[in-house]
PDB file of C-alpha atoms in Angstrom:
ATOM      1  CA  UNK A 244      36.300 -12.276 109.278  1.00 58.00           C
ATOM      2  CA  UNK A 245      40.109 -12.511 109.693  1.00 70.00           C
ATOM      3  CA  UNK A 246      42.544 -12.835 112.716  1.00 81.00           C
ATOM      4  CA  UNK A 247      40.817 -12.866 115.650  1.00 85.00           C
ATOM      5  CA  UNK A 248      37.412 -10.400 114.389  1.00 87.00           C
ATOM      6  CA  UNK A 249      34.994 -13.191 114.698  1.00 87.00           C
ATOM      7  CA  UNK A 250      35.226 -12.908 118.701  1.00 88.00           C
ATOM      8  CA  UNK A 251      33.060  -9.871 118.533  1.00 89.00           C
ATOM      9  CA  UNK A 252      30.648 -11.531 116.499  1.00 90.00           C
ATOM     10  CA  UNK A 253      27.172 -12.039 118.509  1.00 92.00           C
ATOM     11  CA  UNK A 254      27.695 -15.787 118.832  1.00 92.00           C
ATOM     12  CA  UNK A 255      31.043 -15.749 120.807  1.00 92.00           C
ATOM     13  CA  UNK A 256      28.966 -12.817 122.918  1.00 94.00           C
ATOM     14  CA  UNK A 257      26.631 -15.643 123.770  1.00 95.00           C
ATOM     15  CA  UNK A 258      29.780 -18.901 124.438  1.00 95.00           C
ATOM     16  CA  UNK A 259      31.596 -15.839 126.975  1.00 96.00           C
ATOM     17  CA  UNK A 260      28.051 -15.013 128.831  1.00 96.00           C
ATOM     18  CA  UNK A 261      27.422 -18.998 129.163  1.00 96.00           C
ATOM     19  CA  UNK A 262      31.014 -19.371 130.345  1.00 96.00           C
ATOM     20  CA  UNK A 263      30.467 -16.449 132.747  1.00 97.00           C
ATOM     21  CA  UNK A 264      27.515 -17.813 133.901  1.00 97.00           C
ATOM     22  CA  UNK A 265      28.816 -21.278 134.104  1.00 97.00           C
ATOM     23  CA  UNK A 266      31.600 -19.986 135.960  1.00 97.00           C
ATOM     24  CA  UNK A 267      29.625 -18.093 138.770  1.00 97.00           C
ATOM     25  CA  UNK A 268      27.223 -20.766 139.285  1.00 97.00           C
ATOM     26  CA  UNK A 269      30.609 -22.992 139.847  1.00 97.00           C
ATOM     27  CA  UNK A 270      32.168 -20.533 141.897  1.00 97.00           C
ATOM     28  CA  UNK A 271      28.842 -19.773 144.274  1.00 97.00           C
ATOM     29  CA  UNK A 272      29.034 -24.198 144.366  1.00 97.00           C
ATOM     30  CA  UNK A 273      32.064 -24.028 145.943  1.00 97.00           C
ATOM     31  CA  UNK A 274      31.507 -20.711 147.889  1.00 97.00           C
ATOM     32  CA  UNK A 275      28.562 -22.918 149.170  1.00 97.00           C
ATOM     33  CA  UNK A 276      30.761 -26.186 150.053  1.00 97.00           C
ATOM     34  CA  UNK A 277      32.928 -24.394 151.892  1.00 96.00           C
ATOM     35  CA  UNK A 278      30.244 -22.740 154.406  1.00 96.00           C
ATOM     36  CA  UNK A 279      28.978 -26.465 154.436  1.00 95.00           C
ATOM     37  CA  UNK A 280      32.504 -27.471 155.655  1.00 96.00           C
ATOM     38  CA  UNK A 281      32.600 -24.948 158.131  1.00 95.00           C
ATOM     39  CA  UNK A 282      29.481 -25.785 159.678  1.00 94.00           C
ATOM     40  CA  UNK A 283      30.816 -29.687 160.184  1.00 94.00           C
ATOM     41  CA  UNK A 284      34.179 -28.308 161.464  1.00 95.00           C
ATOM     42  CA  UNK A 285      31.782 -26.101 164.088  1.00 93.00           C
ATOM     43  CA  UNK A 286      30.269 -29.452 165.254  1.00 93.00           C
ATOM     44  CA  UNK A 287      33.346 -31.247 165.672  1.00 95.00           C
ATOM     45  CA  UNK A 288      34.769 -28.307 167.744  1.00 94.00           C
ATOM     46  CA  UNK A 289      31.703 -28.876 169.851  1.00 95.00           C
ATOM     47  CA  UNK A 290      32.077 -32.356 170.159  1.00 95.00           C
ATOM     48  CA  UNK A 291      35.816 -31.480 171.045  1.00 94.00           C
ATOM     49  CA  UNK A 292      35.007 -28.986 173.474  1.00 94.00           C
ATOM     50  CA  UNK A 293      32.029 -30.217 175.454  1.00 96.00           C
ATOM     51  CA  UNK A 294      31.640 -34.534 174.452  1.00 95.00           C
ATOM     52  CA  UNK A 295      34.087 -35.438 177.327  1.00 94.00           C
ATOM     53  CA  UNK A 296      34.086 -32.502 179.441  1.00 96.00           C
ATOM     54  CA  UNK A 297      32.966 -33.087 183.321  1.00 96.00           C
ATOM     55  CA  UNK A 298      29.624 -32.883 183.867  1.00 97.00           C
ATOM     56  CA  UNK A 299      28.232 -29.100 185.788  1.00 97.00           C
ATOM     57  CA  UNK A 300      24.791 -28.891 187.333  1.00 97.00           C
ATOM     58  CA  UNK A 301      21.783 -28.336 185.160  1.00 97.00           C
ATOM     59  CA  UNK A 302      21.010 -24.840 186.610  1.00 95.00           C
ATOM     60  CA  UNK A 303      24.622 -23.749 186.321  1.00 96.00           C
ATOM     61  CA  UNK A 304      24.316 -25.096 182.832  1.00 97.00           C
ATOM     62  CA  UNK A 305      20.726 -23.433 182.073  1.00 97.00           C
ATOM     63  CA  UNK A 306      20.083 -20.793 184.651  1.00 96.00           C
ATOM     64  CA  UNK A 307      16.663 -20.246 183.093  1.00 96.00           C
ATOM     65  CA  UNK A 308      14.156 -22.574 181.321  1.00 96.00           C
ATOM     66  CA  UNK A 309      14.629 -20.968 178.070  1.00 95.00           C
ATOM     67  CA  UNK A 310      18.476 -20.670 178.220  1.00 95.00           C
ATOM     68  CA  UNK A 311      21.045 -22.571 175.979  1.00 96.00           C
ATOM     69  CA  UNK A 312      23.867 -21.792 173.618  1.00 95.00           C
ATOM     70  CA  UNK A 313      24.336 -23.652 170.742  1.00 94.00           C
ATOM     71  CA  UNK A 314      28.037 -24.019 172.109  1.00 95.00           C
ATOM     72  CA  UNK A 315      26.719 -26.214 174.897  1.00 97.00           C
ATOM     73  CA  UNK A 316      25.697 -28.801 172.412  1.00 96.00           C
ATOM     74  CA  UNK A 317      27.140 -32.478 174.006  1.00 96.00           C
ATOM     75  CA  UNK A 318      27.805 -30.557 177.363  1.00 97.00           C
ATOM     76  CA  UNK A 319      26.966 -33.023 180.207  1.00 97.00           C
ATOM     77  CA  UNK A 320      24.591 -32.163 182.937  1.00 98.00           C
ATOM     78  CA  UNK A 321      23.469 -33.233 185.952  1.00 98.00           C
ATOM     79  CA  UNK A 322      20.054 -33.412 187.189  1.00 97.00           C
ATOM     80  CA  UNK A 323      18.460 -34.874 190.291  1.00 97.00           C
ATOM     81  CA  UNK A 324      14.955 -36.069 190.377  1.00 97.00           C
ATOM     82  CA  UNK A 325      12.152 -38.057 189.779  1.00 97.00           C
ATOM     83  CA  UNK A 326      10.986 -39.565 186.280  1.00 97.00           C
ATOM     84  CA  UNK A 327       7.778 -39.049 185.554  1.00 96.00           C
ATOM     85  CA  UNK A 328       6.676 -42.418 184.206  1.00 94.00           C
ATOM     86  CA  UNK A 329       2.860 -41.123 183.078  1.00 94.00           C
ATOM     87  CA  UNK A 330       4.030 -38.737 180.862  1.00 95.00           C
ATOM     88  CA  UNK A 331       6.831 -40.306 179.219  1.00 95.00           C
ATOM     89  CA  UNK A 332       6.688 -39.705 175.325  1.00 95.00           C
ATOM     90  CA  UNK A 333       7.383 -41.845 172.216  1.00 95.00           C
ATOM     91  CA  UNK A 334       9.601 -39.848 169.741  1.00 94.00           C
ATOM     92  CA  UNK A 335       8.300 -41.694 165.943  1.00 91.00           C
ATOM     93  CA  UNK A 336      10.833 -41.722 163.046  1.00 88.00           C
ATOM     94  CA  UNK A 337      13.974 -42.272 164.372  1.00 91.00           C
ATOM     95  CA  UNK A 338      15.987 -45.130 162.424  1.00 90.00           C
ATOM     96  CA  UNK A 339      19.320 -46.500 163.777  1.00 90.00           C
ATOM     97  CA  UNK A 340      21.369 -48.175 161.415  1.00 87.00           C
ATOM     98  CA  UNK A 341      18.567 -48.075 158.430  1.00 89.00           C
ATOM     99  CA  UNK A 342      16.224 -49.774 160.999  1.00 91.00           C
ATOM    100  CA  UNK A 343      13.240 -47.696 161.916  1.00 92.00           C
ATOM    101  CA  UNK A 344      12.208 -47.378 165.628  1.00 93.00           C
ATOM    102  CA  UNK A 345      11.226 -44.454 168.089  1.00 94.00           C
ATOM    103  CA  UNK A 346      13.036 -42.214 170.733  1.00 95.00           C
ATOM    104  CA  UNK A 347      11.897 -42.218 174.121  1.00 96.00           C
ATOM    105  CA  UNK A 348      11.442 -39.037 176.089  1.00 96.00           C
ATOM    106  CA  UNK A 349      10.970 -39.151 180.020  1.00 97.00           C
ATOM    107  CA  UNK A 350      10.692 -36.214 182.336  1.00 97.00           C
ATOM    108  CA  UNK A 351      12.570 -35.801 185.009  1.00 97.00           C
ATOM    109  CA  UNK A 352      10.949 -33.660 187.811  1.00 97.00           C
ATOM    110  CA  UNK A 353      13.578 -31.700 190.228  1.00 97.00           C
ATOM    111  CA  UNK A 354      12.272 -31.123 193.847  1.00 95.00           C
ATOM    112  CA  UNK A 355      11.983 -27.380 192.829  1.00 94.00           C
ATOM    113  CA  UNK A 356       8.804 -28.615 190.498  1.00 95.00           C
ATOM    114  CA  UNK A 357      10.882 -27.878 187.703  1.00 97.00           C
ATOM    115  CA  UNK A 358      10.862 -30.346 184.453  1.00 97.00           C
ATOM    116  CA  UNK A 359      13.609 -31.683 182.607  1.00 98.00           C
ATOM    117  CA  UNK A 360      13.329 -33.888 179.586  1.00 97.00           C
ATOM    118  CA  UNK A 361      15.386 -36.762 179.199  1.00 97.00           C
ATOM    119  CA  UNK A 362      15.785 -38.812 175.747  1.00 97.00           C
ATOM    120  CA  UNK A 363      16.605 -42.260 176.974  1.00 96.00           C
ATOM    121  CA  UNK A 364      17.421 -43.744 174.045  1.00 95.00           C
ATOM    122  CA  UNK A 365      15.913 -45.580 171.029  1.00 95.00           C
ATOM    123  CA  UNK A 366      13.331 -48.398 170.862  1.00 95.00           C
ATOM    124  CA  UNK A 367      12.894 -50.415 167.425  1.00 93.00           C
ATOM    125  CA  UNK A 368       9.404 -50.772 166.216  1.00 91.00           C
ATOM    126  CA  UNK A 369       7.643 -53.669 167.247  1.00 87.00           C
ATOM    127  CA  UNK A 370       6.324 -56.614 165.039  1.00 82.00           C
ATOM    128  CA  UNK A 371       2.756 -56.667 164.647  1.00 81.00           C
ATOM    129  CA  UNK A 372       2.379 -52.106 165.689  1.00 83.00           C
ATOM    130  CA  UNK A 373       3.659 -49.327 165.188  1.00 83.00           C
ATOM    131  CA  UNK A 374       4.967 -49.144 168.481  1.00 87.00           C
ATOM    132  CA  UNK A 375       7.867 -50.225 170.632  1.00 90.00           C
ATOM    133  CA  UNK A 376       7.051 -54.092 171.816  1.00 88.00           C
ATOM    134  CA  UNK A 377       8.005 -53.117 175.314  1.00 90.00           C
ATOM    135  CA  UNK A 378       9.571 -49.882 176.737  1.00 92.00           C
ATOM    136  CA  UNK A 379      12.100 -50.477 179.860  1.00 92.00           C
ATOM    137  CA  UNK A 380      11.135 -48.618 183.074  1.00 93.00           C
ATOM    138  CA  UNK A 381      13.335 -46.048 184.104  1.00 94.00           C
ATOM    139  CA  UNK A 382      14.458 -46.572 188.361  1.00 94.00           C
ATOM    140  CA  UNK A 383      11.504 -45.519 190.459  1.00 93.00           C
ATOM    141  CA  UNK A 384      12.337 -42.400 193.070  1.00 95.00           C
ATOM    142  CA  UNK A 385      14.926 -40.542 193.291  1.00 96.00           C
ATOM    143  CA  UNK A 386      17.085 -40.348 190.386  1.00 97.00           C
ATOM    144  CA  UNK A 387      20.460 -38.461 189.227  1.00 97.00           C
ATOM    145  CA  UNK A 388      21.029 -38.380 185.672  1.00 97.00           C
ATOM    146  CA  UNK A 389      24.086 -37.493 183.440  1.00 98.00           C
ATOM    147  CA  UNK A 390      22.636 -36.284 180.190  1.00 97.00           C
ATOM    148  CA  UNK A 391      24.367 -34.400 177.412  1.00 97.00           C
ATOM    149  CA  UNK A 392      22.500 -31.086 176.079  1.00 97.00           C
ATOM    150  CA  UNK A 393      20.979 -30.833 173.022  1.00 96.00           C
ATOM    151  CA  UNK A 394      18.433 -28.103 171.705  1.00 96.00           C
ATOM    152  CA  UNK A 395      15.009 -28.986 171.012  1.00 94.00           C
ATOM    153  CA  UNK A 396      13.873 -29.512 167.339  1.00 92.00           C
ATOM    154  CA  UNK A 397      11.150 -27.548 165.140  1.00 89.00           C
ATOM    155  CA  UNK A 398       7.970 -28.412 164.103  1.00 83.00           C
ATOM    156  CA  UNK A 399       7.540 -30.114 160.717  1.00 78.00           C
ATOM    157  CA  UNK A 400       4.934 -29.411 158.129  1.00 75.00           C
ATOM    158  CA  UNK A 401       3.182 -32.896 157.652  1.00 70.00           C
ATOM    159  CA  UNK A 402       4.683 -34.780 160.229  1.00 72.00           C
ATOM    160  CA  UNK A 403       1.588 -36.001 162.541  1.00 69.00           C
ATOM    161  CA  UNK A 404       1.223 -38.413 165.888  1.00 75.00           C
ATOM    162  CA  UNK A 405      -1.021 -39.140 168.721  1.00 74.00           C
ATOM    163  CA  UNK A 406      -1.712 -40.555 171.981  1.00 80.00           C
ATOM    164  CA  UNK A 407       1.815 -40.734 173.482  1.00 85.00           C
ATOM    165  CA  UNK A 408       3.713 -40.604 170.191  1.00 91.00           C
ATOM    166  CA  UNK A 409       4.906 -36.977 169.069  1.00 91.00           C
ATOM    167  CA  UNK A 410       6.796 -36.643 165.857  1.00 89.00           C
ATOM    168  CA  UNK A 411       9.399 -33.838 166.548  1.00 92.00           C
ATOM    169  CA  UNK A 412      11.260 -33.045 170.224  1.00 95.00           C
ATOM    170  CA  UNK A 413       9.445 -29.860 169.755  1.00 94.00           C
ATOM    171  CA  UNK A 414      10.087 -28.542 174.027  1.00 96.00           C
ATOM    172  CA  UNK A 415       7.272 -26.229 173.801  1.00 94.00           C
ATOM    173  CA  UNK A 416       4.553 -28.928 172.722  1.00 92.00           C
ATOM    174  CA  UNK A 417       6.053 -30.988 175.363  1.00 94.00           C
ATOM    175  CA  UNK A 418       5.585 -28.523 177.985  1.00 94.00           C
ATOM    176  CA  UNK A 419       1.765 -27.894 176.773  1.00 92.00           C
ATOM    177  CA  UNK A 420       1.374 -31.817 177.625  1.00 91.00           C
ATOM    178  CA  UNK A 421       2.970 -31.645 180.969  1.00 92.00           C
ATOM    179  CA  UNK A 422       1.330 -28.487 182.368  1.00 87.00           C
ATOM    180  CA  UNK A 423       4.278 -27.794 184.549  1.00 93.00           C
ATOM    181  CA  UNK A 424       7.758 -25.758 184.283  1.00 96.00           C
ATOM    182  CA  UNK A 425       9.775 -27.262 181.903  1.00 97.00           C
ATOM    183  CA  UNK A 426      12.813 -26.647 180.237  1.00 97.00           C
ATOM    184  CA  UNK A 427      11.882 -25.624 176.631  1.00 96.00           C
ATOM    185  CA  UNK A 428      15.564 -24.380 175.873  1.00 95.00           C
ATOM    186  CA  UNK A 429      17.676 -28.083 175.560  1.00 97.00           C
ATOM    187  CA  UNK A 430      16.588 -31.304 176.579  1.00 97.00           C
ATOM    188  CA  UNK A 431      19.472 -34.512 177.972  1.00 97.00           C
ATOM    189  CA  UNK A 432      20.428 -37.467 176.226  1.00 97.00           C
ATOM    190  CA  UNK A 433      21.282 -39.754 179.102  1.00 97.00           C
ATOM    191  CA  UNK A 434      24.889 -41.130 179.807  1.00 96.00           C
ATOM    192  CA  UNK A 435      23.907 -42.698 183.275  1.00 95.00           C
ATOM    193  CA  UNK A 436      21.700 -42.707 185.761  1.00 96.00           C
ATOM    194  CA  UNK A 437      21.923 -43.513 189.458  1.00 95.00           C
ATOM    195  CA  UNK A 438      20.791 -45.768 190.753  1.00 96.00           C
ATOM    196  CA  UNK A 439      20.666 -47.450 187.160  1.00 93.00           C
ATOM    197  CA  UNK A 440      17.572 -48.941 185.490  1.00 92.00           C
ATOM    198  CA  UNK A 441      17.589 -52.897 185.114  1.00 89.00           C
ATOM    199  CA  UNK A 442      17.333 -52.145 181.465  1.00 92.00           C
ATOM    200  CA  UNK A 443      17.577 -49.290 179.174  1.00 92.00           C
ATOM    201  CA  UNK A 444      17.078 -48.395 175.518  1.00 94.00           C
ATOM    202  CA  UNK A 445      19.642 -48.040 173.294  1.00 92.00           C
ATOM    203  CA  UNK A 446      22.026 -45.354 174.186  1.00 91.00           C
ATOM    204  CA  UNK A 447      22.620 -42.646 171.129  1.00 85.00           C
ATOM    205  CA  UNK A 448      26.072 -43.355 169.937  1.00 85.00           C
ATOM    206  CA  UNK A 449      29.233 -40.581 170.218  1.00 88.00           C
ATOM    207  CA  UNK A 450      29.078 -38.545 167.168  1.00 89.00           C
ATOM    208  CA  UNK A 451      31.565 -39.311 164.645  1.00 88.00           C
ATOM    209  CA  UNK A 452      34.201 -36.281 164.595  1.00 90.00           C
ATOM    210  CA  UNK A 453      33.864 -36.379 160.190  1.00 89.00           C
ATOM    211  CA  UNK A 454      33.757 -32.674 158.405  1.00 91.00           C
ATOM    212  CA  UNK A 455      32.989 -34.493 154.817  1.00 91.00           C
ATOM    213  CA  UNK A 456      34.298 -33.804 151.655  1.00 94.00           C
ATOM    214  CA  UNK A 457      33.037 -30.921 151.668  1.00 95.00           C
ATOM    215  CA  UNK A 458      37.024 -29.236 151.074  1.00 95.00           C
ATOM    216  CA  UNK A 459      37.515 -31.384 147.980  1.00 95.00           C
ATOM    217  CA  UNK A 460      34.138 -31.182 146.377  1.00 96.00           C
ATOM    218  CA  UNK A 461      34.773 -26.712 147.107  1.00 96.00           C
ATOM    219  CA  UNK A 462      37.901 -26.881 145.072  1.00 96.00           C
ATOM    220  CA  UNK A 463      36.513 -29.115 142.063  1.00 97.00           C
ATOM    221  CA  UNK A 464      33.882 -26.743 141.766  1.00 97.00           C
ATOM    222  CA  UNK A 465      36.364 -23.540 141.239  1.00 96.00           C
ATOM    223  CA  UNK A 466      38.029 -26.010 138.665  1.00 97.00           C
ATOM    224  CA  UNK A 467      35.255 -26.158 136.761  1.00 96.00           C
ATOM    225  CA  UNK A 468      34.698 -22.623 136.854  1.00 96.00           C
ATOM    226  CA  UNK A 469      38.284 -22.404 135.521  1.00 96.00           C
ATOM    227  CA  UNK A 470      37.980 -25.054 132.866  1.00 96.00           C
ATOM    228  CA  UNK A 471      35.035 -23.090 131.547  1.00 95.00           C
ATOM    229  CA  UNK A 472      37.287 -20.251 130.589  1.00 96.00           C
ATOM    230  CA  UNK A 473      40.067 -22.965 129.388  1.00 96.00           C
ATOM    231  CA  UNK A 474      37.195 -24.462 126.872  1.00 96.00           C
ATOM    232  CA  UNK A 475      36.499 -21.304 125.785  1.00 95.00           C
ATOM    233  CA  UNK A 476      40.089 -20.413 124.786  1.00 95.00           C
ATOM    234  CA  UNK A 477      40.110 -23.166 123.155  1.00 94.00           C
ATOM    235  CA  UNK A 478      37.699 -23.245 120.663  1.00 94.00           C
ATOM    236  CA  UNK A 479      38.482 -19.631 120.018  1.00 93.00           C
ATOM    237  CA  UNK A 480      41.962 -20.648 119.090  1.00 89.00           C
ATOM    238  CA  UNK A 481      40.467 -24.056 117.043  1.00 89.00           C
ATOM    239  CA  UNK A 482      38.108 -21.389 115.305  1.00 89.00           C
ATOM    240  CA  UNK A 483      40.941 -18.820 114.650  1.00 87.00           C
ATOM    241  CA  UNK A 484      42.902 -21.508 112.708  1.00 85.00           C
ATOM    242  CA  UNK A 485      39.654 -22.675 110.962  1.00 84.00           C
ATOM    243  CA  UNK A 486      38.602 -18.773 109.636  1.00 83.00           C
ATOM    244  CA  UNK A 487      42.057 -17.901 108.776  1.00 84.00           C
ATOM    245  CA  UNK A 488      43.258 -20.925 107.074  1.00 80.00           C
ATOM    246  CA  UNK A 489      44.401 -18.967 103.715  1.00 78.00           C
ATOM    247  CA  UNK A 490      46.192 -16.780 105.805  1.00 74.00           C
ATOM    248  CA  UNK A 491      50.340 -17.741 104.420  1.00 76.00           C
ATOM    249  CA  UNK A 492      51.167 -17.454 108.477  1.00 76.00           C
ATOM    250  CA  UNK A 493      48.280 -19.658 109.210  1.00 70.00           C
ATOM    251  CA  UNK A 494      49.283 -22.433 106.659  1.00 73.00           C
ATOM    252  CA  UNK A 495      53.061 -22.237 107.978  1.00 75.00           C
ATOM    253  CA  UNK A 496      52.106 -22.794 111.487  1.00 75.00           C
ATOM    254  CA  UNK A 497      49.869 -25.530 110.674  1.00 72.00           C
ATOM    255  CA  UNK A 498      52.622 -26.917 108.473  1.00 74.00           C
ATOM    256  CA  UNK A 499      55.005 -27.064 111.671  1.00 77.00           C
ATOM    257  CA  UNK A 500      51.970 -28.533 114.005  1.00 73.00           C
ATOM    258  CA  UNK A 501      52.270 -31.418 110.980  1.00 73.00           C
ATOM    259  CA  UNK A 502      55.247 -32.125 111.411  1.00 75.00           C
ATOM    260  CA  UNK A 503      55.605 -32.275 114.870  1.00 76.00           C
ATOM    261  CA  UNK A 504      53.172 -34.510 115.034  1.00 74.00           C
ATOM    262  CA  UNK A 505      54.720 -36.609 112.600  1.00 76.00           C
ATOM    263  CA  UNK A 506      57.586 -37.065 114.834  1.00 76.00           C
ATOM    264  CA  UNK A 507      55.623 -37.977 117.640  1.00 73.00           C
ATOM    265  CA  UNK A 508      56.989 -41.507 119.153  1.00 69.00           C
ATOM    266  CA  UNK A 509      54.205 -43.720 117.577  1.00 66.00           C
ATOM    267  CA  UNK A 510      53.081 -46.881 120.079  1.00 63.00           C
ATOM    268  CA  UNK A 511      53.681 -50.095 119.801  1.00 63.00           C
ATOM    269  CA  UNK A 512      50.865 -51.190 117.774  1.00 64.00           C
ATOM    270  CA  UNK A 513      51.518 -48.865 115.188  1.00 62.00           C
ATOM    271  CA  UNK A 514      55.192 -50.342 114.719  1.00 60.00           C
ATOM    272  CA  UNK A 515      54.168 -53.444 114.210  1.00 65.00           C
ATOM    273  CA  UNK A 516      51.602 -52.862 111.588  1.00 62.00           C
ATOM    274  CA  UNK A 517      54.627 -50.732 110.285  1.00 57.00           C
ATOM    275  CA  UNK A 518      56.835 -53.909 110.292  1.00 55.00           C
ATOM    276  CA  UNK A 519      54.049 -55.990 109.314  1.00 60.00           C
ATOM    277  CA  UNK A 520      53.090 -53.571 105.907  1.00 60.00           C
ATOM    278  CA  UNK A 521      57.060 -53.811 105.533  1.00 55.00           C
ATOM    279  CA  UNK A 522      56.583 -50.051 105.885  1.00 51.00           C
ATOM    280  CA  UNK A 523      59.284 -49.976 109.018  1.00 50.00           C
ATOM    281  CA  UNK A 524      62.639 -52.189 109.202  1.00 47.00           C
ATOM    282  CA  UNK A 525      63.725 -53.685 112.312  1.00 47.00           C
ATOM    283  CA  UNK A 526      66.780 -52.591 114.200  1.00 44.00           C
TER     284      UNK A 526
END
């Protein structure tokens, strides 16, 4: 095959499909990083929007049990009531800072009868069970809390507990185990409470406003996708010169490459082996 017939051969069929596909699966990468960085910069425009914003009444908040927006993630509520000390929950699973330890859920009953469930932080697990070593009592009677929405979580395949422990903040099991009217739609991370408890668990920690790298690992991706097609080109061209090496044009261009790269600036090691061979006088 001369000149440039051997791209229609069945092998460069195959290198082009491979690049193609290499390409699309780089491409749908990137397509995917991107969505991945827009769903961070959606959380941080939540945090933005609701994290610091002044606190509105539960039931202006969530006018019905079930209600809540994914846009009122972080929004802080108020709620006035009475925990509910015999029913309060241990959430398993939840590290802090690598160190494993639980979540602790306590309802809040309104004076309507109405339940709303309030994480009050995390516990670490004890030292000789697989339980908190002591859990700090919320204040006795009546209670207003500041808590910052969040929507209850799934059930997991696998994941198993008993007794008081449950192993997601799945509302609708909670409100089986209560046997009252409960908000299923969000439950409160607590901010304060007043009057305040002698002691508390941890409180969760302010979100950290971070969208990833999610940009820069997108555009590397479309690179690659790019340098697929680059690669390509180039062995086509190395090939080209290869197959039509008796070709007189052929031989004079590689002649000139030759030389130019003859008169490339050679390093500093190579001069001195020059000098040293006596190959290369000094100036």
């Amino acid at each position: 095959m001369n000149g440039w017939s051997f791209l229609l051969s069945r092998r460069w069929a195959g290198y082009l499909a491979l690049t193609i596909v290499f390409a699309l699966v780089s491409s749908g990468l990137g397509v995917w990083q991107f969505a991945r960085r827009a769903e961070a910069l959606t959380e941080i425009s939540k945090i933005d929007a609701n994290y610091d914003a002044s606190p509105v009444p539960l039931a202006d908040a969530l006018p019905d049990l079930d209600s809540f927006a994914e846009t009122q993630k972080w929004l802080p509520v108020t709620v006035t009531g009475t925990y509910l000390v015999e029913d309060q929950l241990l959430v398993r699973n939840r590290p802090l800072n690598i160190n494993p330890g639980f979540e602790v859920l306590t309802p809040l009953r309104q004076d309507d009868g109405t339940v709303f469930v309030v994480n009050r932080g995390w516990l670490p697990t004890g030292q000789n069970q697989d339980a908190p070593d002591a859990v700090p009592e919320p204040p006795t009677g009546q209670v207003t809390v500041v808590a910052r929405l969040k929507a209850g979580e799934p059930t997991l395949a696998g994941r198993t507990a008993s007794g008081d422990q449950i192993a997601t903040i799945n509302l609708d099991d909670v409100a089986e185990r209560l046997d009252a009217p409960t908000y299923t739609g969000a439950y409160g991370l607590l901010d304060t409470e007043d009057p305040p408890a002698a002691d508390r668990p941890t409180a969760v920690v302010r979100p950290i406003r971070d969208e990833g790298p999610h940009l820069s690992y997108a555009l590397q991706w479309f690179v690659f996708a790019l340098l697929g097609f680059l690669g390509l080109g180039w062995a086509a061209r190395q090939e080209f010169r290869t197959v039509n090496i008796d070709d007189p044009a052929e031989r004079e261009r590689a002649k000139t490459r030759a030389r130019r790269e003859a008169a490339k600036p050679r390093g500093d090691g190579e001069i001195e082996d020059a000098l040293l061979d006596g190959t290369h006088s000094p100036l």
